[in-house]
């Protein structure tokens, strides 16, 4: 569950709990207060009823004029008992409703059935009526009398139920409002963290010089941003030292490898060597040659990663491509590969000519080495399309696995390790190509065409300051094995 949802639930739960407790207190007060007032009213009417009776021979009896008691009997159900529990007087309502005494209970509610045809007490369809009962012992004329008095509260009871229902509905809407409010507040709380997360994602190996801005308030977010910036400082330092080590190590290896190559070349020329030993020297010379190529690629890659500038000048890509293919013409013919060129004339763009030549060399060399053994084919096209320039290079070859496509630009990655080693691949060629493309503000994509043709797609985007339009250079290459380059 996301933190925002957790915060929303916590805010909603806390608010709902507070609202529930508040509602319970309010409901209790709103329901108890009417009953307290009603009990006071019943106490007062009990004294009035006793005052309406006539004392005779030490006891109370019904007076000759009972109009006052009868009028009270229309509103109240009541009975008056003497100290011997004899009923002295009862209202007319007692004829239809019997309300029993409940031991020591002095006030209580009772639900009973009263036929509508007997008397109208605003009962519901089931003829149920709720009475509020008050039992009071009153000292009058020197004697204790028990007065049991009740009043129908059907309307009050309905209003109390409506109040409870209204509070329940209010809690439901309050919960929904809390959810929305909590979600909004959680978003506001997490907004700085989201901003920090977004900035942290933008900082990569190529942009380690960027830092997260520190806020004015030195709170927890300030401490988090500061810690992340310190981590980026350490990472930048480590990457810098790593690149320096690779560059220095590669540079230091150039001289001894060159001396080894010179030694093997001279040794192979001697005529007094056994043939078996000569073959070993030739094999070791090949290993040294691959080492030399690897060191050269490492130096080139290190230079590309440390140098962010380009020596850009207006270059005719058509002529550049023709010159590179001319250099590979003899190799293409000896391999029996059919070359198909489709290039528009005079396609000029501001690029670093030597680096772009390196891109073409690496990709064409890869297309040759990873072509099929017989009746192979390389297709190359260079054309304008809308506000872009599309360059495509494809060859016939084996399909590249989908899981390998995303890793072809990783350093030293090889699809077919055994074949790549045999062909002399170091696994850095496409890494160098990608870096050159990125320096030209481009992107590179690799994908498979219909079998047996595969594709590498290089898409390069040039800023408008270089041209009147924003061209895109797209170069697909088939059957590329990252280990070759």
Short mmCIF file of C-alpha atoms in Angstrom, two decimals:
data_model
loop_
_atom_site.label_atom_id
_atom_site.label_comp_id
_atom_site.label_asym_id
_atom_site.label_seq_id
_atom_site.Cartn_x
_atom_site.Cartn_y
_atom_site.Cartn_z
CA UNK A 1 0.00 0.00 0.00
CA UNK A 2 1.30 3.45 -0.88
CA UNK A 3 2.29 5.81 1.92
CA UNK A 4 -0.24 8.35 0.68
CA UNK A 5 -3.04 5.83 1.11
CA UNK A 6 -1.76 4.90 4.57
CA UNK A 7 -1.70 8.54 5.66
CA UNK A 8 -5.20 8.99 4.24
CA UNK A 9 -6.47 6.01 6.23
CA UNK A 10 -4.80 7.22 9.42
CA UNK A 11 -6.26 10.72 9.05
CA UNK A 12 -9.68 9.29 8.23
CA UNK A 13 -9.56 6.82 11.11
CA UNK A 14 -8.50 9.43 13.65
CA UNK A 15 -11.09 11.93 12.44
CA UNK A 16 -13.83 9.30 12.34
CA UNK A 17 -13.00 8.10 15.86
CA UNK A 18 -13.16 11.67 17.19
CA UNK A 19 -16.42 12.29 15.31
CA UNK A 20 -17.89 9.03 16.60
CA UNK A 21 -17.07 9.86 20.22
CA UNK A 22 -18.44 13.37 19.76
CA UNK A 23 -21.61 12.00 18.17
CA UNK A 24 -22.12 9.56 21.03
CA UNK A 25 -21.80 12.37 23.61
CA UNK A 26 -24.12 14.67 21.64
CA UNK A 27 -26.64 11.88 21.05
CA UNK A 28 -26.65 11.03 24.74
CA UNK A 29 -27.16 14.63 25.74
CA UNK A 30 -29.86 15.23 23.12
CA UNK A 31 -31.77 12.10 24.16
CA UNK A 32 -31.36 12.43 27.92
CA UNK A 33 -32.28 16.10 28.15
CA UNK A 34 -35.87 15.63 26.85
CA UNK A 35 -36.38 12.74 29.28
CA UNK A 36 -35.09 14.82 32.18
CA UNK A 37 -37.50 17.61 31.30
CA UNK A 38 -40.28 15.09 30.87
CA UNK A 39 -39.54 13.53 34.27
CA UNK A 40 -39.73 16.97 35.89
CA UNK A 41 -43.04 17.55 34.16
CA UNK A 42 -44.39 14.19 35.39
CA UNK A 43 -43.23 14.98 38.96
CA UNK A 44 -45.06 18.29 38.83
CA UNK A 45 -48.24 16.70 37.47
CA UNK A 46 -48.07 14.02 40.20
CA UNK A 47 -48.22 16.71 42.86
CA UNK A 48 -51.03 18.41 40.96
CA UNK A 49 -53.01 15.16 40.89
CA UNK A 50 -52.60 14.68 44.67
CA UNK A 51 -53.66 18.26 45.23
CA UNK A 52 -56.81 17.55 43.22
CA UNK A 53 -57.93 14.74 45.54
CA UNK A 54 -60.01 15.41 48.65
CA UNK A 55 -58.80 14.30 52.09
CA UNK A 56 -61.42 12.38 54.03
CA UNK A 57 -61.04 10.36 57.25
CA UNK A 58 -57.27 10.45 57.00
CA UNK A 59 -57.18 9.37 53.37
CA UNK A 60 -57.69 10.82 49.91
CA UNK A 61 -60.75 10.23 47.78
CA UNK A 62 -61.99 11.48 44.47
CA UNK A 63 -63.57 14.91 44.75
CA UNK A 64 -67.09 15.69 43.64
CA UNK A 65 -65.70 17.82 40.81
CA UNK A 66 -63.31 15.67 38.83
CA UNK A 67 -63.12 17.85 35.77
CA UNK A 68 -59.54 18.84 36.51
CA UNK A 69 -58.45 15.22 36.98
CA UNK A 70 -60.34 14.13 33.87
CA UNK A 71 -58.63 16.80 31.79
CA UNK A 72 -55.28 15.56 33.04
CA UNK A 73 -56.36 12.02 32.26
CA UNK A 74 -56.63 12.90 28.56
CA UNK A 75 -52.91 13.67 28.47
CA UNK A 76 -51.52 11.40 31.16
CA UNK A 77 -51.93 7.86 32.27
CA UNK A 78 -51.83 7.80 36.08
CA UNK A 79 -52.77 5.84 39.19
CA UNK A 80 -52.67 6.94 42.82
CA UNK A 81 -52.03 4.38 45.58
CA UNK A 82 -52.21 4.79 49.35
CA UNK A 83 -49.72 3.37 51.78
CA UNK A 84 -51.54 0.00 51.64
CA UNK A 85 -51.10 -0.17 47.83
CA UNK A 86 -54.80 0.40 47.29
CA UNK A 87 -55.66 2.29 44.12
CA UNK A 88 -57.35 5.54 45.15
CA UNK A 89 -57.80 7.07 41.69
CA UNK A 90 -57.02 6.17 38.08
CA UNK A 91 -57.30 8.09 34.82
CA UNK A 92 -59.56 6.98 31.97
CA UNK A 93 -56.53 5.90 29.95
CA UNK A 94 -55.95 3.03 32.37
CA UNK A 95 -59.00 1.33 30.92
CA UNK A 96 -57.14 0.71 27.63
CA UNK A 97 -53.52 0.44 28.76
CA UNK A 98 -52.05 -1.45 31.69
CA UNK A 99 -48.64 -0.23 32.79
CA UNK A 100 -47.15 -2.42 35.51
CA UNK A 101 -44.89 -1.25 38.27
CA UNK A 102 -41.24 -2.29 37.91
CA UNK A 103 -39.98 -2.84 41.40
CA UNK A 104 -37.59 -0.11 42.42
CA UNK A 105 -37.49 1.58 39.01
CA UNK A 106 -38.63 5.17 39.43
CA UNK A 107 -38.48 6.15 35.77
CA UNK A 108 -38.51 3.95 32.70
CA UNK A 109 -39.92 3.57 29.19
CA UNK A 110 -42.42 0.94 28.24
CA UNK A 111 -43.72 -0.11 24.85
CA UNK A 112 -47.25 -1.41 24.68
CA UNK A 113 -50.08 -1.88 22.23
CA UNK A 114 -53.06 0.46 22.25
CA UNK A 115 -55.89 -0.13 19.72
CA UNK A 116 -56.43 2.91 17.58
CA UNK A 117 -60.23 2.59 17.92
CA UNK A 118 -59.92 2.79 21.72
CA UNK A 119 -58.00 6.04 21.86
CA UNK A 120 -55.68 7.99 19.58
CA UNK A 121 -52.19 8.27 21.03
CA UNK A 122 -50.44 8.78 17.66
CA UNK A 123 -49.51 5.12 17.57
CA UNK A 124 -47.94 3.64 14.42
CA UNK A 125 -49.43 1.06 12.09
CA UNK A 126 -48.68 -1.73 14.58
CA UNK A 127 -50.57 0.23 17.30
CA UNK A 128 -47.39 0.39 19.36
CA UNK A 129 -47.10 3.28 21.77
CA UNK A 130 -44.14 4.24 23.93
CA UNK A 131 -44.81 5.67 27.41
CA UNK A 132 -42.46 7.48 29.72
CA UNK A 133 -43.27 6.29 33.23
CA UNK A 134 -42.49 8.08 36.50
CA UNK A 135 -43.13 6.49 39.88
CA UNK A 136 -43.01 8.92 42.80
CA UNK A 137 -43.65 8.55 46.52
CA UNK A 138 -45.11 11.84 47.78
CA UNK A 139 -45.82 12.89 51.38
CA UNK A 140 -49.22 14.57 51.39
CA UNK A 141 -51.40 15.43 54.37
CA UNK A 142 -49.14 13.41 56.65
CA UNK A 143 -49.39 10.24 54.57
CA UNK A 144 -47.17 8.72 51.86
CA UNK A 145 -48.88 8.17 48.54
CA UNK A 146 -47.54 6.39 45.47
CA UNK A 147 -48.24 8.08 42.17
CA UNK A 148 -47.59 6.19 38.95
CA UNK A 149 -47.87 8.59 36.06
CA UNK A 150 -46.98 8.11 32.38
CA UNK A 151 -47.20 10.07 29.19
CA UNK A 152 -47.13 8.80 25.59
CA UNK A 153 -43.94 9.91 23.85
CA UNK A 154 -44.45 8.38 20.43
CA UNK A 155 -43.58 11.65 18.64
CA UNK A 156 -40.56 12.23 20.86
CA UNK A 157 -39.36 8.66 20.28
CA UNK A 158 -39.67 9.09 16.53
CA UNK A 159 -37.73 12.32 16.68
CA UNK A 160 -34.99 10.59 18.69
CA UNK A 161 -34.79 7.82 16.06
CA UNK A 162 -34.66 10.42 13.30
CA UNK A 163 -31.87 12.18 15.19
CA UNK A 164 -29.87 8.95 15.48
CA UNK A 165 -30.40 8.22 11.78
CA UNK A 166 -29.38 11.77 10.86
CA UNK A 167 -26.21 11.46 12.93
CA UNK A 168 -25.43 8.11 11.25
CA UNK A 169 -25.90 9.62 7.77
CA UNK A 170 -23.80 12.59 8.83
CA UNK A 171 -21.02 10.25 9.90
CA UNK A 172 -21.11 8.55 6.51
CA UNK A 173 -20.75 11.86 4.65
CA UNK A 174 -18.17 13.01 7.17
CA UNK A 175 -16.16 9.84 6.48
CA UNK A 176 -16.24 10.50 2.73
CA UNK A 177 -15.20 14.10 3.31
CA UNK A 178 -12.40 12.89 5.57
CA UNK A 179 -11.17 10.49 2.89
CA UNK A 180 -11.00 13.28 0.32
CA UNK A 181 -9.45 15.71 2.77
CA UNK A 182 -6.99 13.10 4.03
CA UNK A 183 -5.96 12.18 0.48
CA UNK A 184 -5.42 15.88 -0.32
CA UNK A 185 -3.46 16.52 2.87
CA UNK A 186 -1.37 13.37 2.34
CA UNK A 187 -0.53 14.61 -1.13
CA UNK A 188 0.55 17.96 0.28
CA UNK A 189 2.64 16.25 2.93
CA UNK A 190 4.34 13.95 0.41
CA UNK A 191 4.72 16.59 -2.32
CA UNK A 192 8.25 17.61 -1.21
CA UNK A 193 9.25 13.93 -1.02
CA UNK A 194 7.85 13.36 -4.53
CA UNK A 195 9.88 16.32 -5.77
CA UNK A 196 13.02 14.92 -4.14
CA UNK A 197 12.29 11.50 -5.64
CA UNK A 198 11.80 13.01 -9.09
CA UNK A 199 15.06 14.94 -8.88
CA UNK A 200 16.90 11.86 -7.61
CA UNK A 201 15.64 9.82 -10.58
CA UNK A 202 16.93 12.46 -13.00
CA UNK A 203 20.43 12.19 -11.54
CA UNK A 204 22.23 9.41 -13.36
CA UNK A 205 25.79 8.41 -14.17
CA UNK A 206 25.90 11.13 -16.80
CA UNK A 207 24.42 13.85 -14.55
CA UNK A 208 26.08 13.20 -11.20
CA UNK A 209 27.01 16.87 -10.98
CA UNK A 210 23.37 17.77 -10.30
CA UNK A 211 22.17 18.14 -6.72
CA UNK A 212 18.84 18.34 -4.90
CA UNK A 213 18.06 21.92 -3.78
CA UNK A 214 17.99 22.30 -0.01
CA UNK A 215 14.94 23.91 1.57
CA UNK A 216 15.00 26.91 3.89
CA UNK A 217 13.60 25.04 6.86
CA UNK A 218 16.11 22.64 8.36
CA UNK A 219 13.56 19.89 8.90
CA UNK A 220 13.57 16.17 8.12
CA UNK A 221 13.29 16.87 4.37
CA UNK A 222 16.33 19.13 4.59
CA UNK A 223 18.26 16.32 6.30
CA UNK A 224 17.09 13.81 3.65
CA UNK A 225 18.13 16.09 0.77
CA UNK A 226 21.47 16.75 2.41
CA UNK A 227 22.12 13.03 2.90
CA UNK A 228 21.24 12.28 -0.73
CA UNK A 229 23.53 15.06 -1.96
CA UNK A 230 26.37 13.65 0.14
CA UNK A 231 25.72 10.23 -1.36
CA UNK A 232 25.83 11.74 -4.88
CA UNK A 233 29.13 13.42 -3.97
CA UNK A 234 30.59 10.05 -3.01
CA UNK A 235 29.21 8.40 -6.15
CA UNK A 236 30.57 11.15 -8.38
CA UNK A 237 33.97 10.85 -6.75
CA UNK A 238 33.93 7.05 -7.17
CA UNK A 239 32.90 7.25 -10.85
CA UNK A 240 35.56 9.85 -11.49
CA UNK A 241 38.24 7.72 -9.89
CA UNK A 242 37.03 4.66 -11.77
CA UNK A 243 37.20 6.45 -15.12
CA UNK A 244 40.62 7.84 -14.29
CA UNK A 245 41.84 4.38 -13.34
CA UNK A 246 40.56 2.85 -16.61
CA UNK A 247 42.11 5.65 -18.65
CA UNK A 248 45.45 5.50 -16.83
CA UNK A 249 45.60 1.71 -16.86
CA UNK A 250 44.75 1.56 -20.56
CA UNK A 251 47.33 4.22 -21.33
CA UNK A 252 50.02 2.38 -19.35
CA UNK A 253 49.19 -0.89 -21.13
CA UNK A 254 49.69 0.60 -24.60
CA UNK A 255 53.49 0.54 -24.50
CA UNK A 256 54.06 -3.04 -23.23
CA UNK A 257 51.40 -4.37 -25.62
CA UNK A 258 53.06 -2.55 -28.50
CA UNK A 259 56.42 -4.06 -27.53
CA UNK A 260 54.83 -7.52 -27.39
CA UNK A 261 53.31 -7.09 -30.85
CA UNK A 262 56.70 -5.98 -32.20
CA UNK A 263 58.36 -8.99 -30.62
CA UNK A 264 55.85 -11.48 -32.02
CA UNK A 265 55.99 -9.90 -35.49
CA UNK A 266 59.79 -10.14 -35.56
CA UNK A 267 59.84 -13.63 -34.07
CA UNK A 268 57.43 -15.00 -36.66
CA UNK A 269 59.78 -13.77 -39.44
CA UNK A 270 62.65 -16.00 -38.28
CA UNK A 271 63.37 -19.06 -40.42
CA UNK A 272 65.08 -21.19 -37.76
CA UNK A 273 61.92 -21.80 -35.68
CA UNK A 274 60.07 -25.12 -35.55
CA UNK A 275 56.72 -24.99 -37.32
CA UNK A 276 54.78 -25.94 -34.16
CA UNK A 277 56.44 -23.12 -32.23
CA UNK A 278 55.80 -20.69 -35.10
CA UNK A 279 52.08 -21.50 -34.94
CA UNK A 280 52.06 -20.79 -31.20
CA UNK A 281 53.71 -17.45 -31.86
CA UNK A 282 51.09 -16.62 -34.48
CA UNK A 283 48.31 -17.52 -32.02
CA UNK A 284 49.86 -15.38 -29.28
CA UNK A 285 50.26 -12.55 -31.77
CA UNK A 286 46.52 -12.73 -32.40
CA UNK A 287 45.82 -12.59 -28.65
CA UNK A 288 48.08 -9.56 -28.34
CA UNK A 289 46.28 -7.92 -31.25
CA UNK A 290 42.93 -8.40 -29.48
CA UNK A 291 44.44 -6.98 -26.28
CA UNK A 292 45.64 -3.97 -28.23
CA UNK A 293 42.17 -3.46 -29.72
CA UNK A 294 40.56 -3.77 -26.28
CA UNK A 295 42.93 -1.19 -24.79
CA UNK A 296 42.26 1.13 -27.73
CA UNK A 297 38.51 0.79 -27.20
CA UNK A 298 38.88 1.43 -23.48
CA UNK A 299 40.87 4.58 -24.16
CA UNK A 300 38.33 5.75 -26.72
CA UNK A 301 35.41 5.07 -24.37
CA UNK A 302 37.17 6.79 -21.48
CA UNK A 303 37.87 9.81 -23.66
CA UNK A 304 34.24 9.95 -24.78
CA UNK A 305 32.94 9.75 -21.21
CA UNK A 306 35.31 12.42 -19.93
CA UNK A 307 34.97 14.77 -22.90
CA UNK A 308 31.55 16.37 -23.37
CA UNK A 309 32.48 18.50 -26.39
CA UNK A 310 32.25 17.81 -30.12
CA UNK A 311 34.27 19.17 -33.00
CA UNK A 312 31.17 19.73 -35.11
CA UNK A 313 31.29 20.95 -38.66
CA UNK A 314 29.01 20.72 -41.63
CA UNK A 315 29.54 17.24 -43.05
CA UNK A 316 28.19 15.53 -46.14
CA UNK A 317 26.89 12.28 -44.65
CA UNK A 318 26.43 10.78 -48.10
CA UNK A 319 30.10 11.18 -48.99
CA UNK A 320 31.15 10.05 -45.50
CA UNK A 321 29.13 6.83 -45.83
CA UNK A 322 30.48 6.16 -49.33
CA UNK A 323 34.06 6.56 -48.16
CA UNK A 324 33.53 4.15 -45.24
CA UNK A 325 31.89 1.53 -47.49
CA UNK A 326 34.78 1.96 -49.94
CA UNK A 327 37.18 1.05 -47.16
CA UNK A 328 35.16 -2.12 -46.43
CA UNK A 329 34.57 -2.96 -50.10
CA UNK A 330 37.28 -5.61 -50.37
CA UNK A 331 36.17 -7.31 -47.12
CA UNK A 332 32.52 -7.29 -48.22
CA UNK A 333 33.37 -8.86 -51.57
CA UNK A 334 35.64 -11.51 -50.09
CA UNK A 335 32.85 -12.51 -47.68
CA UNK A 336 30.43 -12.93 -50.61
CA UNK A 337 28.03 -10.33 -49.16
CA UNK A 338 25.66 -8.43 -51.42
CA UNK A 339 25.70 -4.69 -50.73
CA UNK A 340 22.61 -2.59 -51.54
CA UNK A 341 22.95 1.20 -51.20
CA UNK A 342 20.11 3.71 -51.40
CA UNK A 343 21.42 7.21 -50.60
CA UNK A 344 20.23 10.67 -51.49
CA UNK A 345 22.92 13.08 -52.58
CA UNK A 346 24.29 15.99 -50.57
CA UNK A 347 22.78 15.28 -47.17
CA UNK A 348 24.72 17.68 -44.99
CA UNK A 349 24.57 17.96 -41.21
CA UNK A 350 26.79 19.54 -38.55
CA UNK A 351 28.42 16.57 -36.80
CA UNK A 352 31.79 15.52 -35.48
CA UNK A 353 33.07 13.88 -38.65
CA UNK A 354 35.61 11.54 -37.06
CA UNK A 355 33.21 10.34 -34.39
CA UNK A 356 30.47 9.79 -36.95
CA UNK A 357 32.96 7.84 -39.06
CA UNK A 358 33.64 5.69 -35.99
CA UNK A 359 29.90 5.00 -35.65
CA UNK A 360 29.65 3.85 -39.27
CA UNK A 361 32.83 1.74 -39.01
CA UNK A 362 31.66 -0.07 -35.87
CA UNK A 363 28.19 -0.78 -37.22
CA UNK A 364 29.34 -1.87 -40.70
CA UNK A 365 32.07 -4.07 -39.23
CA UNK A 366 29.47 -5.64 -36.96
CA UNK A 367 27.09 -6.22 -39.91
CA UNK A 368 29.83 -8.00 -41.85
CA UNK A 369 31.03 -10.26 -39.04
CA UNK A 370 27.53 -11.25 -37.95
CA UNK A 371 26.11 -11.94 -41.36
CA UNK A 372 25.12 -15.37 -42.63
CA UNK A 373 27.95 -17.43 -44.12
CA UNK A 374 26.56 -17.65 -47.66
CA UNK A 375 24.47 -15.26 -49.74
CA UNK A 376 24.60 -12.61 -47.07
CA UNK A 377 23.22 -9.14 -47.61
CA UNK A 378 23.75 -5.63 -46.19
CA UNK A 379 21.26 -2.87 -46.90
CA UNK A 380 22.06 0.78 -46.33
CA UNK A 381 19.82 3.76 -46.98
CA UNK A 382 20.16 7.48 -46.31
CA UNK A 383 17.24 9.75 -47.08
CA UNK A 384 15.26 12.78 -45.94
CA UNK A 385 11.81 12.39 -44.48
CA UNK A 386 9.78 15.37 -43.28
CA UNK A 387 12.02 17.27 -40.84
CA UNK A 388 14.37 14.36 -40.31
CA UNK A 389 17.12 12.38 -41.94
CA UNK A 390 16.89 8.61 -41.71
CA UNK A 391 19.89 6.35 -42.05
CA UNK A 392 19.24 2.61 -41.98
CA UNK A 393 21.78 -0.19 -41.93
CA UNK A 394 20.58 -3.80 -41.77
CA UNK A 395 22.03 -7.23 -42.50
CA UNK A 396 20.87 -10.80 -42.77
CA UNK A 397 21.62 -12.73 -39.62
CA UNK A 398 20.30 -14.55 -36.63
CA UNK A 399 17.52 -13.06 -34.56
CA UNK A 400 18.68 -11.39 -31.35
CA UNK A 401 16.80 -12.62 -28.25
CA UNK A 402 14.44 -10.04 -26.83
CA UNK A 403 16.06 -10.18 -23.38
CA UNK A 404 19.44 -9.43 -24.97
CA UNK A 405 18.27 -6.38 -26.94
CA UNK A 406 18.15 -4.19 -23.83
CA UNK A 407 21.69 -5.15 -22.82
CA UNK A 408 23.50 -4.75 -26.13
CA UNK A 409 24.85 -1.33 -25.11
CA UNK A 410 26.24 -2.57 -21.78
CA UNK A 411 29.99 -2.76 -21.55
CA UNK A 412 31.49 -6.18 -22.33
CA UNK A 413 28.07 -7.77 -22.93
CA UNK A 414 28.10 -10.56 -25.52
CA UNK A 415 25.16 -12.45 -26.99
CA UNK A 416 27.28 -15.35 -28.26
CA UNK A 417 30.41 -15.33 -26.14
CA UNK A 418 32.26 -18.13 -27.94
CA UNK A 419 31.63 -16.75 -31.42
CA UNK A 420 32.40 -13.20 -30.30
CA UNK A 421 35.77 -14.26 -28.92
CA UNK A 422 36.59 -16.08 -32.13
CA UNK A 423 35.74 -12.98 -34.17
CA UNK A 424 37.80 -10.73 -31.95
CA UNK A 425 35.02 -8.80 -30.31
CA UNK A 426 35.66 -6.94 -27.05
CA UNK A 427 32.08 -5.98 -26.20
CA UNK A 428 32.73 -2.21 -26.28
CA UNK A 429 31.83 -1.28 -29.85
CA UNK A 430 28.14 -0.54 -29.32
CA UNK A 431 28.94 1.18 -26.03
CA UNK A 432 31.19 3.56 -27.95
CA UNK A 433 28.53 4.00 -30.64
CA UNK A 434 25.89 4.86 -28.06
CA UNK A 435 28.14 7.37 -26.33
CA UNK A 436 28.89 9.13 -29.63
CA UNK A 437 25.19 9.20 -30.44
CA UNK A 438 24.43 10.67 -27.01
CA UNK A 439 27.08 13.35 -27.49
CA UNK A 440 25.21 14.32 -30.66
CA UNK A 441 22.05 14.54 -28.50
CA UNK A 442 20.67 11.40 -30.04
CA UNK A 443 19.28 8.06 -28.93
CA UNK A 444 19.93 4.55 -30.17
CA UNK A 445 17.43 1.71 -30.37
CA UNK A 446 17.88 -1.91 -31.38
CA UNK A 447 15.22 -4.27 -32.65
CA UNK A 448 14.55 -7.29 -34.86
CA UNK A 449 12.97 -7.15 -38.29
CA UNK A 450 11.23 -10.07 -39.97
CA UNK A 451 13.48 -13.14 -39.80
CA UNK A 452 16.20 -13.60 -40.73
CA UNK A 453 16.83 -9.81 -40.82
CA UNK A 454 17.46 -7.96 -37.55
CA UNK A 455 17.79 -4.24 -36.96
CA UNK A 456 19.66 -1.70 -34.93
CA UNK A 457 18.01 1.72 -34.97
CA UNK A 458 20.11 4.77 -34.15
CA UNK A 459 18.10 7.97 -33.80
CA UNK A 460 20.14 11.15 -33.51
CA UNK A 461 18.55 14.54 -32.81
CA UNK A 462 20.41 17.75 -33.53
CA UNK A 463 19.69 21.11 -31.85
CA UNK A 464 18.16 23.83 -33.99
CA UNK A 465 21.29 25.92 -33.67
CA UNK A 466 22.94 23.44 -36.03
CA UNK A 467 20.28 23.57 -38.71
CA UNK A 468 17.11 25.28 -39.89
CA UNK A 469 15.21 22.11 -38.99
CA UNK A 470 15.60 19.46 -36.31
CA UNK A 471 16.79 16.35 -38.16
CA UNK A 472 16.73 12.83 -36.83
CA UNK A 473 19.37 10.30 -37.90
CA UNK A 474 17.95 6.79 -37.74
CA UNK A 475 20.23 3.83 -38.38
CA UNK A 476 18.89 0.24 -38.07
CA UNK A 477 21.40 -2.61 -38.15
CA UNK A 478 20.59 -6.31 -38.30
CA UNK A 479 21.97 -9.22 -36.36
CA UNK A 480 24.11 -7.14 -34.02
CA UNK A 481 26.01 -9.07 -31.40
CA UNK A 482 27.27 -6.80 -28.65
CA UNK A 483 30.29 -9.04 -28.05
CA UNK A 484 31.68 -8.33 -31.51
CA UNK A 485 32.11 -4.60 -31.15
#
